[in-house]
XYZ file of C-alpha atoms in Angstrom:
383
model
C -229.871 -92.316 170.625
C -230.795 -93.062 174.184
C -228.153 -94.422 176.561
C -230.881 -96.720 177.687
C -231.931 -98.385 174.029
C -230.251 -101.975 174.395
C -228.013 -101.925 172.162
C -226.148 -99.104 173.948
C -226.327 -100.527 178.125
C -223.850 -100.199 179.807
C -221.699 -103.862 179.928
C -222.239 -105.624 183.663
C -219.071 -106.247 185.168
C -219.939 -109.789 185.013
C -219.853 -109.288 180.682
C -216.683 -107.214 181.257
C -214.590 -109.844 182.724
C -216.211 -112.440 180.363
C -215.090 -110.374 177.550
C -211.505 -110.192 179.272
C -211.547 -113.546 179.372
C -212.728 -114.180 175.752
C -209.764 -112.077 174.769
C -206.814 -114.440 176.834
C -208.964 -117.065 175.460
C -206.732 -118.833 172.627
C -208.196 -119.584 168.998
C -209.261 -123.312 167.884
C -208.888 -124.115 164.542
C -210.466 -127.167 162.889
C -210.166 -129.043 160.220
C -213.680 -131.379 159.612
C -213.878 -134.233 157.230
C -216.613 -136.634 155.573
C -214.896 -139.917 156.769
C -211.073 -141.410 158.350
C -207.852 -141.118 155.395
C -208.650 -137.748 153.131
C -205.954 -135.808 154.683
C -207.187 -134.133 157.824
C -204.175 -134.832 159.816
C -201.821 -134.206 157.251
C -202.527 -130.865 156.103
C -202.919 -129.879 159.551
C -199.423 -130.704 160.211
C -198.430 -128.921 156.553
C -200.093 -125.962 158.565
C -198.240 -126.520 161.172
C -194.868 -126.145 159.351
C -195.655 -122.807 158.143
C -196.339 -121.886 161.313
C -192.875 -122.707 161.941
C -191.496 -121.043 158.731
C -192.753 -118.708 160.027
C -191.320 -118.606 163.714
C -194.038 -119.556 165.641
C -193.666 -121.232 168.600
C -195.828 -124.753 166.897
C -195.051 -128.369 168.921
C -196.961 -131.350 168.957
C -199.898 -132.744 171.314
C -200.662 -135.818 170.113
C -201.247 -136.926 166.576
C -202.372 -140.264 164.973
C -200.458 -141.412 162.099
C -202.367 -144.261 161.483
C -199.520 -146.236 159.269
C -198.981 -143.351 157.018
C -195.828 -142.926 155.595
C -195.816 -139.124 154.425
C -197.747 -138.199 158.024
C -194.718 -139.702 159.125
C -192.287 -137.816 157.632
C -193.896 -134.645 158.610
C -193.795 -135.174 162.549
C -189.809 -135.767 162.196
C -188.577 -132.101 162.855
C -191.151 -131.026 165.006
C -190.728 -130.641 168.904
C -193.349 -133.794 170.436
C -194.901 -133.051 174.532
C -194.793 -136.786 175.734
C -197.969 -138.312 176.148
C -198.933 -139.607 179.931
C -198.272 -142.593 180.528
C -202.070 -144.440 182.105
C -202.448 -147.755 183.398
C -205.929 -149.090 183.123
C -206.729 -153.026 183.229
C -203.305 -153.989 183.065
C -202.366 -152.448 180.217
C -200.178 -149.347 180.119
C -201.906 -146.633 177.567
C -201.297 -143.420 176.287
C -203.019 -139.947 176.792
C -202.637 -136.345 176.159
C -200.726 -134.483 178.543
C -202.760 -131.243 179.497
C -200.687 -130.384 182.663
C -197.103 -130.367 180.827
C -198.676 -128.798 177.668
C -200.312 -126.425 180.004
C -196.727 -125.881 182.026
C -195.010 -125.899 178.177
C -196.767 -123.179 176.703
C -196.453 -123.282 173.487
C -197.962 -120.254 170.676
C -200.099 -123.730 169.196
C -200.477 -127.314 169.674
C -201.572 -129.869 167.026
C -204.061 -132.866 168.953
C -205.591 -134.648 166.898
C -208.427 -137.199 167.297
C -210.892 -134.578 169.050
C -213.835 -137.123 169.780
C -211.519 -139.717 171.545
C -212.894 -140.500 175.169
C -209.755 -140.862 177.359
C -209.059 -144.002 179.311
C -210.743 -143.937 182.488
C -209.054 -141.810 185.349
C -207.702 -139.570 182.757
C -208.078 -135.322 184.051
C -211.179 -134.787 181.188
C -213.636 -137.267 180.137
C -213.160 -136.662 176.472
C -210.580 -134.854 174.832
C -212.613 -132.503 173.570
C -212.893 -130.884 177.467
C -208.601 -131.029 177.329
C -208.720 -129.285 174.860
C -211.689 -126.323 175.647
C -208.825 -126.657 179.207
C -205.582 -125.858 177.395
C -208.254 -123.047 175.285
C -208.373 -121.817 178.479
C -204.695 -121.387 178.942
C -204.399 -118.833 176.038
C -203.060 -121.728 174.014
C -204.396 -121.996 170.793
C -205.074 -125.574 168.830
C -204.853 -127.183 165.852
C -207.713 -130.262 165.880
C -209.471 -132.467 163.322
C -212.042 -134.274 163.486
C -214.297 -136.353 161.204
C -218.062 -134.894 160.470
C -219.688 -138.235 162.049
C -218.657 -137.493 165.426
C -221.028 -134.232 166.024
C -223.771 -135.061 168.299
C -226.586 -133.160 166.040
C -225.713 -136.088 162.731
C -225.557 -139.054 165.113
C -229.338 -140.219 163.840
C -228.475 -139.020 159.864
C -225.194 -140.928 159.898
C -226.466 -144.040 161.796
C -229.730 -143.815 159.077
C -226.938 -143.445 156.042
C -223.947 -145.865 157.068
C -225.977 -148.061 159.924
C -223.472 -147.414 162.468
C -223.728 -145.710 165.875
C -220.977 -143.481 166.550
C -220.205 -143.964 170.044
C -217.645 -140.810 170.002
C -219.403 -137.359 170.127
C -218.526 -133.801 170.841
C -221.296 -131.077 170.899
C -221.631 -128.830 167.984
C -221.758 -125.947 170.435
C -217.837 -126.398 171.308
C -217.270 -126.946 167.201
C -219.522 -123.698 166.737
C -217.335 -121.294 169.210
C -214.048 -122.692 166.690
C -212.521 -119.557 165.740
C -212.032 -121.408 162.204
C -213.214 -124.457 160.368
C -211.564 -125.889 157.262
C -212.612 -128.428 155.238
C -210.964 -131.302 153.716
C -212.248 -132.421 151.224
C -211.728 -135.625 148.174
C -214.416 -137.463 146.211
C -215.430 -140.576 147.100
C -213.313 -142.252 144.621
C -210.577 -140.617 145.184
C -211.041 -141.922 148.980
C -211.801 -144.911 147.934
C -208.615 -145.642 145.593
C -206.604 -144.442 148.918
C -208.231 -146.881 150.786
C -207.447 -149.884 148.498
C -203.949 -148.731 148.205
C -203.445 -149.103 151.629
C -202.730 -146.074 152.486
C -205.771 -145.260 155.375
C -206.084 -148.910 157.078
C -203.940 -151.899 157.897
C -204.009 -154.530 154.477
C -206.962 -156.730 156.844
C -209.080 -154.825 156.941
C -209.119 -152.808 153.458
C -211.542 -155.774 151.699
C -214.562 -154.963 154.532
C -214.234 -151.316 155.083
C -214.653 -150.869 151.204
C -217.895 -152.871 151.280
C -219.045 -151.501 154.753
C -218.461 -147.957 155.517
C -216.450 -146.061 152.548
C -219.134 -147.646 149.598
C -219.866 -144.406 147.327
C -223.150 -144.471 148.445
C -222.145 -143.777 151.974
C -219.030 -142.024 151.714
C -221.437 -139.414 148.964
C -223.861 -139.099 151.562
C -221.116 -138.148 154.304
C -219.428 -135.700 152.060
C -222.950 -133.771 151.459
C -223.163 -133.211 154.677
C -220.286 -132.086 155.520
C -220.277 -129.063 152.877
C -223.615 -128.112 154.507
C -222.209 -128.747 157.592
C -218.975 -126.082 157.072
C -221.649 -124.640 154.680
C -223.219 -122.856 157.319
C -221.030 -122.445 159.853
C -219.200 -120.224 157.276
C -223.112 -118.278 157.059
C -223.601 -117.465 160.262
C -219.715 -116.044 160.930
C -220.214 -114.201 157.824
C -223.956 -112.789 159.278
C -222.329 -112.036 162.337
C -218.616 -110.585 160.823
C -220.915 -108.706 158.712
C -223.018 -107.141 161.318
C -226.795 -107.763 159.783
C -227.523 -109.258 163.607
C -227.732 -105.435 164.667
C -231.791 -106.065 164.509
C -231.303 -109.515 165.882
C -230.610 -113.020 163.865
C -232.832 -114.918 161.253
C -235.378 -116.344 163.090
C -235.197 -114.765 166.462
C -238.674 -114.620 167.306
C -238.551 -118.519 166.333
C -239.308 -120.634 169.116
C -238.965 -124.542 169.044
C -240.604 -127.212 171.742
C -239.293 -130.430 171.852
C -241.574 -133.033 173.501
C -239.877 -136.512 174.689
C -241.500 -139.023 176.541
C -239.896 -142.584 177.951
C -240.099 -144.286 174.245
C -236.622 -144.971 172.111
C -237.005 -141.646 170.145
C -236.210 -139.133 172.620
C -233.090 -138.808 171.912
C -233.716 -138.261 168.263
C -236.140 -135.830 168.973
C -234.065 -133.315 170.915
C -231.266 -133.570 167.685
C -233.793 -133.001 165.067
C -235.150 -130.096 166.993
C -231.973 -128.833 167.312
C -230.674 -129.301 164.063
C -234.303 -126.873 163.402
C -233.325 -124.453 166.176
C -230.057 -124.109 164.310
C -230.576 -123.301 161.160
C -233.789 -120.927 162.134
C -231.450 -118.851 164.905
C -234.038 -119.941 167.473
C -234.344 -121.027 170.912
C -234.445 -124.253 171.732
C -236.752 -126.454 174.925
C -236.749 -129.601 176.004
C -240.233 -130.277 177.366
C -240.872 -134.139 179.517
C -244.046 -134.639 180.830
C -244.285 -136.797 183.783
C -247.642 -138.333 185.623
C -245.069 -138.234 188.970
C -243.034 -135.784 190.847
C -239.029 -135.745 190.502
C -238.863 -138.102 193.798
C -241.039 -140.587 192.998
C -239.282 -141.386 190.173
C -237.147 -144.988 189.760
C -234.022 -145.692 188.766
C -234.318 -146.223 184.948
C -236.297 -142.718 184.541
C -233.893 -140.691 186.703
C -230.856 -141.816 184.500
C -233.246 -141.511 180.870
C -234.353 -137.569 182.716
C -230.613 -136.815 183.256
C -228.960 -138.135 179.899
C -232.226 -135.521 178.627
C -230.108 -132.422 180.486
C -226.704 -133.925 179.272
C -227.644 -133.213 176.080
C -230.172 -129.901 176.607
C -226.820 -128.453 178.016
C -224.719 -129.730 175.227
C -227.400 -127.311 173.058
C -227.829 -124.399 175.242
C -232.006 -125.660 175.872
C -233.712 -125.373 178.333
C -234.881 -128.542 179.398
C -238.548 -128.631 181.420
C -239.881 -130.865 183.518
C -243.554 -130.554 183.863
C -245.945 -132.665 186.245
C -249.754 -133.204 184.504
C -251.144 -131.820 188.305
C -254.087 -133.255 186.310
C -254.236 -132.205 183.146
C -253.928 -134.055 180.026
C -249.937 -134.698 178.125
C -251.482 -132.158 175.365
C -252.825 -129.304 177.731
C -249.761 -129.134 178.982
C -247.492 -128.526 175.804
C -250.102 -126.147 174.941
C -249.523 -124.574 178.810
C -245.899 -124.570 178.249
C -245.906 -123.266 174.785
C -248.036 -119.839 175.421
C -246.095 -119.196 178.047
C -243.180 -119.243 176.502
C -244.305 -117.946 173.396
C -243.396 -121.429 171.223
C -243.736 -121.089 167.431
C -242.761 -124.995 166.341
C -243.454 -128.116 168.231
C -241.964 -131.544 167.634
C -243.704 -134.429 168.696
C -242.889 -138.761 168.555
C -244.866 -140.610 166.322
C -247.595 -141.188 168.544
C -248.268 -144.453 169.291
C -252.127 -144.882 170.092
C -254.601 -146.488 167.883
C -257.061 -144.991 165.814
C -259.563 -146.163 168.135
C -258.031 -144.755 170.964
C -257.629 -141.397 169.560
C -260.852 -141.380 168.508
C -262.057 -142.279 172.302
C -259.151 -140.543 174.168
C -258.461 -137.286 171.664
C -255.230 -136.741 169.722
C -253.228 -135.302 170.951
C -252.270 -133.252 167.461
C -255.748 -132.148 167.223
C -255.919 -131.216 170.350
C -252.735 -128.455 170.361
C -253.969 -127.417 166.998
C -257.496 -126.783 167.783
C -255.934 -124.794 171.566
C -253.451 -122.999 170.039
C -253.089 -120.073 166.876
C -249.765 -119.870 164.455
C -247.912 -122.661 166.125
C -246.122 -125.429 163.399
C -246.596 -128.656 164.594
C -244.059 -131.835 163.292
C -244.004 -135.271 163.285
C -240.952 -137.087 163.425
C -241.234 -140.355 161.720
C -240.248 -143.514 165.013
C -239.328 -145.477 161.504
C -242.010 -148.206 161.922
C -243.801 -149.167 158.947
C-alpha cells in the first residue's frame, strides 16, 4: 500500500512530540460513584495500601474522611504530603499542595474530591486542574468524583434531584483517565449507611434522607453512573480492539447546536455534547447575531465567553455568525451546508402560532431547504 495512504503517512514533528509527552505523563485512575458515601475514598485507600505492599512509592496528597472511622484507619500508616495553608477573608483554609507533591515526586499520589473549587489565590482555580499539572509532571494519580459533577449531566441531575450542582469538571478530563472504576451500592444500602451516621453528621441525616438521598434520586443517579461508566468502557474497548481503523462509529455525523440568549442555551450545549459523545460525532455550536462583536453589550459578551468556555471543554467548534441581511434560518442553513452538518439541535421556539404564520417557522424553513439533516427540538420546560 502506498505510503501516502492516510493511515501510513509520516507523523509531523509536533505529533511525535505529543506522543513523547503522553508517554511521560502520569496515568489517572478515577473512582466514580452515584452519590457521597458509596465508598470511593475507602476503595481508593485500599488500593493505595495494596500498591504500597508491592513496594510502590504511594503517598496521600489529600483525603476527605468526613469523620468516617474506617477511612481514617486506612490513613494512619500512609505518608501524607502536608496541605498548603491559605488565608482568605480572615480564615485559614487548607488546599492541595501541588508544588510540594511535584517536588516529592512519588510514583502514585491519592487526591480526593476531584470537583472541588480551590480558594481564591490558589495556583489553579479547580482541583482537577491541580491534578492535570501533577499528571503532566509524570506522577500517577488516584482520584474520586461523584457522577453529578460531570459537566454534561448537569441538566439531567438538576431534573432528577432539583439541585443545581455548582462544582463541575469537563467530561474530556474524565475521558482521558487511564482507568475508571465504578463504586456501586444499592440505594437501600446507602440510605442505611446514612441513617447509621456513616456519611454525614447526625444533624444532617434526617434532611438528607428526605431530600437528596431519596430512593428515587439515588436509583436515578445510580443508573446514570452505570450508563456513563459503561459508555467509557465501550469506547476504550473499541480503541483497543482496533475497530477505529476505518474511523469511529458515526464519523460522518456532525451535530450543530444553535444557541440564543434565552435561558436554555447551556442546556442545549450539554444535550448536544451528550449526543455527539454517543455518536462519536463532531460538535459545532452556533450563535447567530445581528450585530458585530464590537457592538455587544457587556451581558452578551459574558454569555458568549461562557459558551466559548463550554465549547472548549466539550472539544466543540464555536461559531459566531452575523446575519448580514439574512434571516436566522438561512444563516443556520448556510452553516449546515458549509460544515456538512447531519443533525441540528434547536430550542423550543418563542414565537406564537400567529408569528410563525406571518414570519415563517425556522424549523420548516430549514427542513424545506436542506436534505438528510435531522432536526431536534429541545423543550425549555415550559408547560
